[in-house]
PDB file of C-alpha atoms and ligand atoms in Angstrom:
ATOM      1  CA  UNK E   1     -20.771   6.286   3.585  1.00  0.00           C
ATOM      2  CA  UNK E   2     -19.707   3.493   1.272  1.00  0.00           C
ATOM      3  CA  UNK E   3     -16.665   4.151  -1.048  1.00  0.00           C
ATOM      4  CA  UNK E   4     -16.282   2.694  -4.585  1.00  0.00           C
ATOM      5  CA  UNK E   5     -13.704   2.952  -7.140  1.00  0.00           C
ATOM      6  CA  UNK E   6     -13.997   3.539 -10.918  1.00  0.00           C
ATOM      7  CA  UNK E   7     -11.664   4.555 -13.675  1.00  0.00           C
ATOM      8  CA  UNK E   8     -11.486   8.184 -14.813  1.00  0.00           C
ATOM      9  CA  UNK E   9     -13.224   7.120 -18.072  1.00  0.00           C
ATOM     10  CA  UNK E  10     -16.384   6.229 -16.070  1.00  0.00           C
ATOM     11  CA  UNK E  11     -16.722   9.860 -14.880  1.00  0.00           C
ATOM     12  CA  UNK E  12     -19.074  12.030 -17.039  1.00  0.00           C
ATOM     13  CA  UNK E  13     -20.100  15.726 -16.662  1.00  0.00           C
ATOM     14  CA  UNK E  14     -22.697  15.207 -14.151  1.00  0.00           C
ATOM     15  CA  UNK E  15     -22.916  11.311 -13.621  1.00  0.00           C
ATOM     16  CA  UNK E  16     -20.646   8.365 -12.906  1.00  0.00           C
ATOM     17  CA  UNK E  17     -21.259   4.803 -14.279  1.00  0.00           C
ATOM     18  CA  UNK E  18     -20.374   1.841 -12.182  1.00  0.00           C
ATOM     19  CA  UNK E  19     -20.107  -1.470 -13.916  1.00  0.00           C
ATOM     20  CA  UNK E  20     -17.836  -3.499 -11.636  1.00  0.00           C
ATOM     21  CA  UNK E  21     -19.888  -6.729 -10.829  1.00  0.00           C
ATOM     22  CA  UNK E  22     -18.627  -7.121  -7.324  1.00  0.00           C
ATOM     23  CA  UNK E  23     -19.459  -3.619  -6.516  1.00  0.00           C
ATOM     24  CA  UNK E  24     -23.051  -3.909  -7.994  1.00  0.00           C
ATOM     25  CA  UNK E  25     -23.647  -7.029  -6.035  1.00  0.00           C
ATOM     26  CA  UNK E  26     -22.354  -5.463  -2.898  1.00  0.00           C
ATOM     27  CA  UNK E  27     -24.687  -2.439  -3.456  1.00  0.00           C
ATOM     28  CA  UNK E  28     -27.735  -4.475  -4.267  1.00  0.00           C
ATOM     29  CA  UNK E  29     -27.451  -7.427  -1.972  1.00  0.00           C
ATOM     30  CA  UNK E  30     -25.157  -6.438   0.932  1.00  0.00           C
ATOM     31  CA  UNK E  31     -25.609  -2.789   1.541  1.00  0.00           C
ATOM     32  CA  UNK E  32     -29.225  -2.966   0.014  1.00  0.00           C
ATOM     33  CA  UNK E  33     -28.783   0.545  -1.314  1.00  0.00           C
ATOM     34  CA  UNK E  34     -31.604   2.307  -3.056  1.00  0.00           C
ATOM     35  CA  UNK E  35     -31.675   5.221  -5.641  1.00  0.00           C
ATOM     36  CA  UNK E  36     -31.241   8.549  -3.858  1.00  0.00           C
ATOM     37  CA  UNK E  37     -28.802   7.097  -1.216  1.00  0.00           C
ATOM     38  CA  UNK E  38     -25.425   8.707  -1.191  1.00  0.00           C
ATOM     39  CA  UNK E  39     -22.192   6.992  -1.944  1.00  0.00           C
ATOM     40  CA  UNK E  40     -18.464   8.032  -2.279  1.00  0.00           C
ATOM     41  CA  UNK E  41     -16.622   7.374  -5.446  1.00  0.00           C
ATOM     42  CA  UNK E  42     -12.900   7.707  -6.229  1.00  0.00           C
ATOM     43  CA  UNK E  43     -11.498   7.779  -9.756  1.00  0.00           C
ATOM     44  CA  UNK E  44      -8.271   6.205  -8.405  1.00  0.00           C
ATOM     45  CA  UNK E  45      -6.103   8.948  -9.934  1.00  0.00           C
ATOM     46  CA  UNK E  46      -6.952  12.415  -8.538  1.00  0.00           C
ATOM     47  CA  UNK E  47     -10.645  13.092  -7.561  1.00  0.00           C
ATOM     48  CA  UNK E  48     -13.242  11.739  -5.135  1.00  0.00           C
ATOM     49  CA  UNK E  49     -16.882  12.502  -5.543  1.00  0.00           C
ATOM     50  CA  UNK E  50     -19.994  12.585  -3.308  1.00  0.00           C
ATOM     51  CA  UNK E  51     -22.779  11.178  -5.301  1.00  0.00           C
ATOM     52  CA  UNK E  52     -26.312  10.241  -5.170  1.00  0.00           C
ATOM     53  CA  UNK E  53     -27.429   6.837  -6.591  1.00  0.00           C
ATOM     54  CA  UNK E  54     -29.980   7.517  -9.513  1.00  0.00           C
ATOM     55  CA  UNK E  55     -30.131   4.044 -11.041  1.00  0.00           C
ATOM     56  CA  UNK E  56     -29.027   0.563  -9.773  1.00  0.00           C
ATOM     57  CA  UNK E  57     -29.417  -2.557 -11.721  1.00  0.00           C
ATOM     58  CA  UNK E  58     -27.512  -5.954 -11.505  1.00  0.00           C
ATOM     59  CA  UNK E  59     -25.327  -4.905 -14.608  1.00  0.00           C
ATOM     60  CA  UNK E  60     -25.140  -1.122 -14.193  1.00  0.00           C
ATOM     61  CA  UNK E  61     -25.439   1.681 -11.664  1.00  0.00           C
ATOM     62  CA  UNK E  62     -25.472   5.416 -12.224  1.00  0.00           C
ATOM     63  CA  UNK E  63     -24.660   8.077  -9.663  1.00  0.00           C
ATOM     64  CA  UNK E  64     -25.305  11.790  -9.918  1.00  0.00           C
ATOM     65  CA  UNK E  65     -22.180  13.937  -8.848  1.00  0.00           C
ATOM     66  CA  UNK E  66     -23.079  16.112  -5.850  1.00  0.00           C
ATOM     67  CA  UNK E  67     -19.608  17.365  -5.062  1.00  0.00           C
ATOM     68  CA  UNK E  68     -16.051  16.669  -5.923  1.00  0.00           C
ATOM     69  CA  UNK E  69     -12.744  17.280  -4.183  1.00  0.00           C
ATOM     70  CA  UNK E  70      -9.092  16.336  -4.689  1.00  0.00           C
ATOM     71  CA  UNK E  71      -7.950  13.413  -2.585  1.00  0.00           C
ATOM     72  CA  UNK E  72      -8.186  14.327   1.154  1.00  0.00           C
ATOM     73  CA  UNK E  73      -6.256  11.430   2.494  1.00  0.00           C
ATOM     74  CA  UNK E  74      -3.489  10.561   0.096  1.00  0.00           C
ATOM     75  CA  UNK E  75       0.085  11.156   1.372  1.00  0.00           C
ATOM     76  CA  UNK E  76       2.435  13.312  -0.592  1.00  0.00           C
ATOM     77  CA  UNK E  77       5.334  11.043   0.128  1.00  0.00           C
ATOM     78  CA  UNK E  78       5.487   8.014  -2.299  1.00  0.00           C
ATOM     79  CA  UNK E  79       6.540   4.958  -0.234  1.00  0.00           C
ATOM     80  CA  UNK E  80       7.257   1.576  -1.489  1.00  0.00           C
ATOM     81  CA  UNK E  81       7.595  -1.313   0.837  1.00  0.00           C
ATOM     82  CA  UNK E  82       9.854  -4.202  -0.424  1.00  0.00           C
ATOM     83  CA  UNK E  83       8.801  -7.036   1.760  1.00  0.00           C
ATOM     84  CA  UNK E  84      10.681 -10.358   2.104  1.00  0.00           C
ATOM     85  CA  UNK E  85       7.971 -12.935   1.536  1.00  0.00           C
ATOM     86  CA  UNK E  86       6.883 -14.148   5.040  1.00  0.00           C
ATOM     87  CA  UNK E  87       5.155 -17.315   5.992  1.00  0.00           C
ATOM     88  CA  UNK E  88       1.548 -17.952   5.102  1.00  0.00           C
ATOM     89  CA  UNK E  89      -1.047 -15.498   6.207  1.00  0.00           C
ATOM     90  CA  UNK E  90       1.305 -12.680   7.380  1.00  0.00           C
ATOM     91  CA  UNK E  91       1.407 -10.824   4.122  1.00  0.00           C
ATOM     92  CA  UNK E  92      -2.372 -10.093   4.404  1.00  0.00           C
ATOM     93  CA  UNK E  93      -1.650  -8.354   7.736  1.00  0.00           C
ATOM     94  CA  UNK E  94       1.419  -6.338   6.282  1.00  0.00           C
ATOM     95  CA  UNK E  95      -0.820  -5.162   3.458  1.00  0.00           C
ATOM     96  CA  UNK E  96      -3.811  -4.107   5.482  1.00  0.00           C
ATOM     97  CA  UNK E  97      -1.594  -2.034   7.939  1.00  0.00           C
ATOM     98  CA  UNK E  98       0.573  -0.754   5.086  1.00  0.00           C
ATOM     99  CA  UNK E  99      -2.469   0.575   3.288  1.00  0.00           C
ATOM    100  CA  UNK E 100      -3.873   2.260   6.477  1.00  0.00           C
ATOM    101  CA  UNK E 101      -0.491   3.904   7.008  1.00  0.00           C
ATOM    102  CA  UNK E 102      -0.227   5.233   3.574  1.00  0.00           C
ATOM    103  CA  UNK E 103       1.917   2.979   1.545  1.00  0.00           C
ATOM    104  CA  UNK E 104       1.738   3.456  -2.282  1.00  0.00           C
ATOM    105  CA  UNK E 105       3.084  -0.017  -3.351  1.00  0.00           C
ATOM    106  CA  UNK E 106       4.066  -3.344  -1.632  1.00  0.00           C
ATOM    107  CA  UNK E 107       6.417  -5.488  -3.530  1.00  0.00           C
ATOM    108  CA  UNK E 108       6.851  -9.143  -2.222  1.00  0.00           C
ATOM    109  CA  UNK E 109      10.541 -10.191  -2.647  1.00  0.00           C
ATOM    110  CA  UNK E 110      12.022 -13.522  -2.821  1.00  0.00           C
ATOM    111  CA  UNK E 111      15.101 -13.275  -0.436  1.00  0.00           C
ATOM    112  CA  UNK E 112      17.722 -15.978   0.588  1.00  0.00           C
ATOM    113  CA  UNK E 113      15.687 -16.716   3.779  1.00  0.00           C
ATOM    114  CA  UNK E 114      12.142 -16.196   2.591  1.00  0.00           C
ATOM    115  CA  UNK E 115      10.182 -19.341   3.246  1.00  0.00           C
ATOM    116  CA  UNK E 116       8.186 -19.163   0.099  1.00  0.00           C
ATOM    117  CA  UNK E 117      10.550 -20.104  -2.662  1.00  0.00           C
ATOM    118  CA  UNK E 118       9.310 -19.155  -6.090  1.00  0.00           C
ATOM    119  CA  UNK E 119       6.507 -21.669  -5.567  1.00  0.00           C
ATOM    120  CA  UNK E 120       3.969 -21.139  -8.456  1.00  0.00           C
ATOM    121  CA  UNK E 121       0.589 -19.879  -7.618  1.00  0.00           C
ATOM    122  CA  UNK E 122       2.192 -16.452  -7.554  1.00  0.00           C
ATOM    123  CA  UNK E 123      -0.716 -15.067  -9.764  1.00  0.00           C
ATOM    124  CA  UNK E 124      -3.264 -16.476  -7.322  1.00  0.00           C
ATOM    125  CA  UNK E 125      -1.443 -15.012  -4.255  1.00  0.00           C
ATOM    126  CA  UNK E 126      -1.046 -11.551  -6.009  1.00  0.00           C
ATOM    127  CA  UNK E 127      -4.752 -11.503  -6.735  1.00  0.00           C
ATOM    128  CA  UNK E 128      -5.697 -12.388  -3.184  1.00  0.00           C
ATOM    129  CA  UNK E 129      -3.202  -9.777  -1.876  1.00  0.00           C
ATOM    130  CA  UNK E 130      -4.499  -7.013  -4.169  1.00  0.00           C
ATOM    131  CA  UNK E 131      -8.084  -7.747  -2.911  1.00  0.00           C
ATOM    132  CA  UNK E 132      -6.919  -7.203   0.672  1.00  0.00           C
ATOM    133  CA  UNK E 133      -5.441  -3.851  -0.445  1.00  0.00           C
ATOM    134  CA  UNK E 134      -8.743  -2.980  -2.310  1.00  0.00           C
ATOM    135  CA  UNK E 135     -10.819  -3.595   0.779  1.00  0.00           C
ATOM    136  CA  UNK E 136      -8.428  -1.838   3.158  1.00  0.00           C
ATOM    137  CA  UNK E 137      -8.340   1.250   1.183  1.00  0.00           C
ATOM    138  CA  UNK E 138     -12.183   1.532   1.293  1.00  0.00           C
ATOM    139  CA  UNK E 139     -12.192   1.274   5.076  1.00  0.00           C
ATOM    140  CA  UNK E 140      -9.490   4.097   5.448  1.00  0.00           C
ATOM    141  CA  UNK E 141     -11.021   6.200   2.838  1.00  0.00           C
ATOM    142  CA  UNK E 142      -7.944   6.699   0.748  1.00  0.00           C
ATOM    143  CA  UNK E 143      -8.393   7.811  -2.876  1.00  0.00           C
ATOM    144  CA  UNK E 144      -5.779   5.541  -4.560  1.00  0.00           C
ATOM    145  CA  UNK E 145      -5.542   1.831  -4.321  1.00  0.00           C
ATOM    146  CA  UNK E 146      -2.008   0.783  -3.484  1.00  0.00           C
ATOM    147  CA  UNK E 147      -0.381  -1.686  -5.954  1.00  0.00           C
ATOM    148  CA  UNK E 148       0.629  -5.031  -4.672  1.00  0.00           C
ATOM    149  CA  UNK E 149       3.436  -6.704  -6.754  1.00  0.00           C
ATOM    150  CA  UNK E 150       4.967  -7.837  -8.825  1.00  0.00           C
ATOM    151  CA  UNK E 151       6.823 -10.562  -6.943  1.00  0.00           C
ATOM    152  CA  UNK E 152      10.598  -9.922  -7.431  1.00  0.00           C
ATOM    153  CA  UNK E 153      13.756 -11.822  -6.967  1.00  0.00           C
ATOM    154  CA  UNK E 154      16.156  -9.958  -4.542  1.00  0.00           C
ATOM    155  CA  UNK E 155      18.519  -9.097  -7.273  1.00  0.00           C
ATOM    156  CA  UNK E 156      15.876  -7.498  -9.374  1.00  0.00           C
ATOM    157  CA  UNK E 157      14.724  -5.431  -6.345  1.00  0.00           C
ATOM    158  CA  UNK E 158      18.231  -4.223  -5.858  1.00  0.00           C
ATOM    159  CA  UNK E 159      18.248  -2.904  -9.531  1.00  0.00           C
ATOM    160  CA  UNK E 160      15.215  -0.887  -8.814  1.00  0.00           C
ATOM    161  CA  UNK E 161      16.629   1.063  -5.839  1.00  0.00           C
ATOM    162  CA  UNK E 162      18.172   3.945  -8.008  1.00  0.00           C
ATOM    163  CA  UNK E 163      14.610   5.163  -8.702  1.00  0.00           C
ATOM    164  CA  UNK E 164      14.063   6.368  -5.218  1.00  0.00           C
ATOM    165  CA  UNK E 165      15.072   9.540  -3.512  1.00  0.00           C
ATOM    166  CA  UNK E 166      15.724   7.754  -0.248  1.00  0.00           C
ATOM    167  CA  UNK E 167      16.299   3.885   0.327  1.00  0.00           C
ATOM    168  CA  UNK E 168      15.967   2.791   3.908  1.00  0.00           C
ATOM    169  CA  UNK E 169      17.075  -0.756   4.834  1.00  0.00           C
ATOM    170  CA  UNK E 170      15.963  -1.712   8.373  1.00  0.00           C
ATOM    171  CA  UNK E 171      18.610  -4.396   9.338  1.00  0.00           C
ATOM    172  CA  UNK E 172      18.304  -6.453  12.433  1.00  0.00           C
ATOM    173  CA  UNK E 173      22.082  -6.358  12.933  1.00  0.00           C
ATOM    174  CA  UNK E 174      22.166  -2.487  12.818  1.00  0.00           C
ATOM    175  CA  UNK E 175      22.741  -1.157  16.390  1.00  0.00           C
ATOM    176  CA  UNK E 176      23.983   2.428  15.878  1.00  0.00           C
ATOM    177  CA  UNK E 177      22.229   4.390  13.160  1.00  0.00           C
ATOM    178  CA  UNK E 178      18.684   4.651  14.078  1.00  0.00           C
ATOM    179  CA  UNK E 179      15.813   5.342  11.524  1.00  0.00           C
ATOM    180  CA  UNK E 180      15.022   8.514  13.704  1.00  0.00           C
ATOM    181  CA  UNK E 181      18.458  10.004  13.070  1.00  0.00           C
ATOM    182  CA  UNK E 182      18.469   9.199   9.449  1.00  0.00           C
ATOM    183  CA  UNK E 183      15.042  10.806   8.872  1.00  0.00           C
ATOM    184  CA  UNK E 184      15.769  13.768  10.933  1.00  0.00           C
ATOM    185  CA  UNK E 185      19.043  14.731   9.079  1.00  0.00           C
ATOM    186  CA  UNK E 186      18.100  13.948   5.495  1.00  0.00           C
ATOM    187  CA  UNK E 187      19.771  16.468   3.253  1.00  0.00           C
ATOM    188  CA  UNK E 188      16.427  17.365   1.594  1.00  0.00           C
ATOM    189  CA  UNK E 189      12.804  16.207   1.766  1.00  0.00           C
ATOM    190  CA  UNK E 190      12.405  13.144  -0.359  1.00  0.00           C
ATOM    191  CA  UNK E 191       9.419  12.637  -2.696  1.00  0.00           C
ATOM    192  CA  UNK E 192       9.739   8.942  -3.023  1.00  0.00           C
ATOM    193  CA  UNK E 193      11.167   6.440  -0.479  1.00  0.00           C
ATOM    194  CA  UNK E 194      11.407   2.720  -0.153  1.00  0.00           C
ATOM    195  CA  UNK E 195      11.787   0.449   2.753  1.00  0.00           C
ATOM    196  CA  UNK E 196      13.303  -3.012   2.549  1.00  0.00           C
ATOM    197  CA  UNK E 197      12.157  -5.486   5.208  1.00  0.00           C
ATOM    198  CA  UNK E 198      13.443  -9.037   5.533  1.00  0.00           C
ATOM    199  CA  UNK E 199      11.238 -12.190   6.267  1.00  0.00           C
ATOM    200  CA  UNK E 200      11.264 -14.077   9.517  1.00  0.00           C
ATOM    201  CA  UNK E 201      14.844 -15.198   8.904  1.00  0.00           C
ATOM    202  CA  UNK E 202      16.079 -11.813   8.263  1.00  0.00           C
ATOM    203  CA  UNK E 203      18.725 -10.849   5.686  1.00  0.00           C
ATOM    204  CA  UNK E 204      21.818 -12.862   4.810  1.00  0.00           C
ATOM    205  CA  UNK E 205      25.302 -10.928   5.193  1.00  0.00           C
ATOM    206  CA  UNK E 206      25.486 -11.050   1.392  1.00  0.00           C
ATOM    207  CA  UNK E 207      22.149  -9.342   0.919  1.00  0.00           C
ATOM    208  CA  UNK E 208      22.953  -6.771   3.517  1.00  0.00           C
ATOM    209  CA  UNK E 209      26.230  -5.920   1.700  1.00  0.00           C
ATOM    210  CA  UNK E 210      24.459  -5.804  -1.688  1.00  0.00           C
ATOM    211  CA  UNK E 211      21.947  -3.472  -0.299  1.00  0.00           C
ATOM    212  CA  UNK E 212      24.614  -1.103   1.243  1.00  0.00           C
ATOM    213  CA  UNK E 213      26.682  -1.202  -1.918  1.00  0.00           C
ATOM    214  CA  UNK E 214      23.406  -0.251  -3.798  1.00  0.00           C
ATOM    215  CA  UNK E 215      23.353   2.977  -1.658  1.00  0.00           C
ATOM    216  CA  UNK E 216      20.580   1.621   0.853  1.00  0.00           C
ATOM    217  CA  UNK E 217      20.785   3.331   4.302  1.00  0.00           C
ATOM    218  CA  UNK E 218      21.026   0.579   6.970  1.00  0.00           C
ATOM    219  CA  UNK E 219      18.980   1.632  10.030  1.00  0.00           C
ATOM    220  CA  UNK E 220      17.866   0.249  13.341  1.00  0.00           C
ATOM    221  CA  UNK E 221      14.141   0.297  14.229  1.00  0.00           C
ATOM    222  CA  UNK E 222      14.985   0.197  17.838  1.00  0.00           C
ATOM    223  CA  UNK E 223      16.419  -2.088  20.474  1.00  0.00           C
ATOM    224  CA  UNK E 224      14.048  -5.055  20.092  1.00  0.00           C
ATOM    225  CA  UNK E 225      13.857  -7.556  17.158  1.00  0.00           C
ATOM    226  CA  UNK E 226      10.441  -7.035  15.578  1.00  0.00           C
ATOM    227  CA  UNK E 227       8.445  -9.689  13.730  1.00  0.00           C
ATOM    228  CA  UNK E 228       8.595  -9.178  10.056  1.00  0.00           C
ATOM    229  CA  UNK E 229       4.892  -8.354  10.032  1.00  0.00           C
ATOM    230  CA  UNK E 230       5.512  -5.653  12.636  1.00  0.00           C
ATOM    231  CA  UNK E 231       8.673  -4.125  11.191  1.00  0.00           C
ATOM    232  CA  UNK E 232       7.229  -2.888   7.914  1.00  0.00           C
ATOM    233  CA  UNK E 233       4.126  -1.166   9.493  1.00  0.00           C
ATOM    234  CA  UNK E 234       6.284   0.261  12.227  1.00  0.00           C
ATOM    235  CA  UNK E 235       8.957   1.656   9.944  1.00  0.00           C
ATOM    236  CA  UNK E 236       6.175   3.089   7.706  1.00  0.00           C
ATOM    237  CA  UNK E 237       4.512   4.789  10.657  1.00  0.00           C
ATOM    238  CA  UNK E 238       7.973   6.244  11.641  1.00  0.00           C
ATOM    239  CA  UNK E 239       8.558   7.504   8.178  1.00  0.00           C
ATOM    240  CA  UNK E 240       4.955   9.121   7.785  1.00  0.00           C
ATOM    241  CA  UNK E 241       5.381  10.546  11.293  1.00  0.00           C
ATOM    242  CA  UNK E 242       8.609  12.265  10.410  1.00  0.00           C
ATOM    243  CA  UNK E 243       8.173  13.127   6.783  1.00  0.00           C
ATOM    244  CA  UNK E 244       4.382  13.344   6.156  1.00  0.00           C
ATOM    245  CA  UNK E 245       2.800  14.717   9.273  1.00  0.00           C
ATOM    246  CA  UNK E 246       2.678  18.459   9.775  1.00  0.00           C
TER     247      UNK E 246
HETATM  248  N1  SAM X 301      15.910 -13.428  12.038  1.00  0.00           N
HETATM  249  C1  SAM X 301      16.411 -12.074  12.455  1.00  0.00           C
HETATM  250  C2  SAM X 301      17.052 -12.125  13.880  1.00  0.00           C
HETATM  251  O1  SAM X 301      16.780 -13.100  14.548  1.00  0.00           O
HETATM  252  O2  SAM X 301      18.027 -11.289  14.055  1.00  0.00           O
HETATM  253  C3  SAM X 301      15.274 -11.239  12.710  1.00  0.00           C
HETATM  254  C4  SAM X 301      14.534 -10.753  11.456  1.00  0.00           C
HETATM  255  S1  SAM X 301      13.143  -9.762  11.852  1.00  0.00           S
HETATM  256  C5  SAM X 301      12.035 -11.070  12.213  1.00  0.00           C
HETATM  257  C6  SAM X 301      12.548  -9.507  10.184  1.00  0.00           C
HETATM  258  C7  SAM X 301      12.971  -8.116   9.494  1.00  0.00           C
HETATM  259  O3  SAM X 301      12.389  -6.991  10.222  1.00  0.00           O
HETATM  260  C8  SAM X 301      14.469  -7.846   9.599  1.00  0.00           C
HETATM  261  O4  SAM X 301      15.112  -8.414   8.532  1.00  0.00           O
HETATM  262  C9  SAM X 301      14.558  -6.314   9.378  1.00  0.00           C
HETATM  263  O5  SAM X 301      14.159  -5.968   8.026  1.00  0.00           O
HETATM  264  C10 SAM X 301      13.375  -5.953  10.303  1.00  0.00           C
HETATM  265  N2  SAM X 301      13.680  -5.608  11.782  1.00  0.00           N
HETATM  266  C11 SAM X 301      13.196  -6.250  12.716  1.00  0.00           C
HETATM  267  N3  SAM X 301      13.626  -5.732  13.930  1.00  0.00           N
HETATM  268  C12 SAM X 301      14.500  -4.710  13.523  1.00  0.00           C
HETATM  269  C13 SAM X 301      15.184  -3.779  14.130  1.00  0.00           C
HETATM  270  N4  SAM X 301      15.294  -3.669  15.633  1.00  0.00           N
HETATM  271  N5  SAM X 301      15.942  -2.883  13.578  1.00  0.00           N
HETATM  272  C14 SAM X 301      15.997  -3.016  12.205  1.00  0.00           C
HETATM  273  N6  SAM X 301      15.270  -3.888  11.459  1.00  0.00           N
HETATM  274  C15 SAM X 301      14.483  -4.656  12.101  1.00  0.00           C
END
């Protein structure tokens, strides 16, 4: 069943109004939906609804609420992935896998060795990356759409770390302390956590020191050096395995 997203304001007592032009086009011309057919709708905040289409026009659709439930697939743990901006084309993969694995937010970061310097077109890139997240979340049937952005300079990212219960910094030079050991022996279960992943060139020594001074826990993801587009999803999977799965 196809999933669509609305804002809570679009949800009435018994009906939901859909006005997003892309969604309406998709329903009419791609899915060729007809009144009476069922669709899934999420309000993006707390509830997901099983609905029956009652009216479908190019500018508006209305669906009758048949059933509603709290999000069934949203993780309890709020994870932010700070991703050193990689070369062209890799961010889409990182976003797609991160969304499937339950990330709440992905923040692209300009680091000393990230290839893409602060090259304009950031707005255009963020729009494209957000669209990847919007599509991925429908496929994996999550209730909330993870936020992509804003793009941050390394120093600005470092200032945000205080806001998390746990800050994990997978560092390619770390050979002793594994993410497994750190997660297994956390003093308490975090509600929020962030992962900081470097670009292809990794982190500079200065960046590593800055992160450790900011209280980030430097961890190894294992004996091999992972590609940047592997490291984020892999670390996320390990975190979800240890802290989210029953
Ligand atoms: N240029 C670095 C080098 O050759 O050592 C490799 C950087 S790696 C491609 C990109 C990022 O993935 C790293 O900055 C780190 O955040 C993460 N990463 C990759 N493998 C890792 C590992 N075994 N342990 C911890 N972090 C790792």
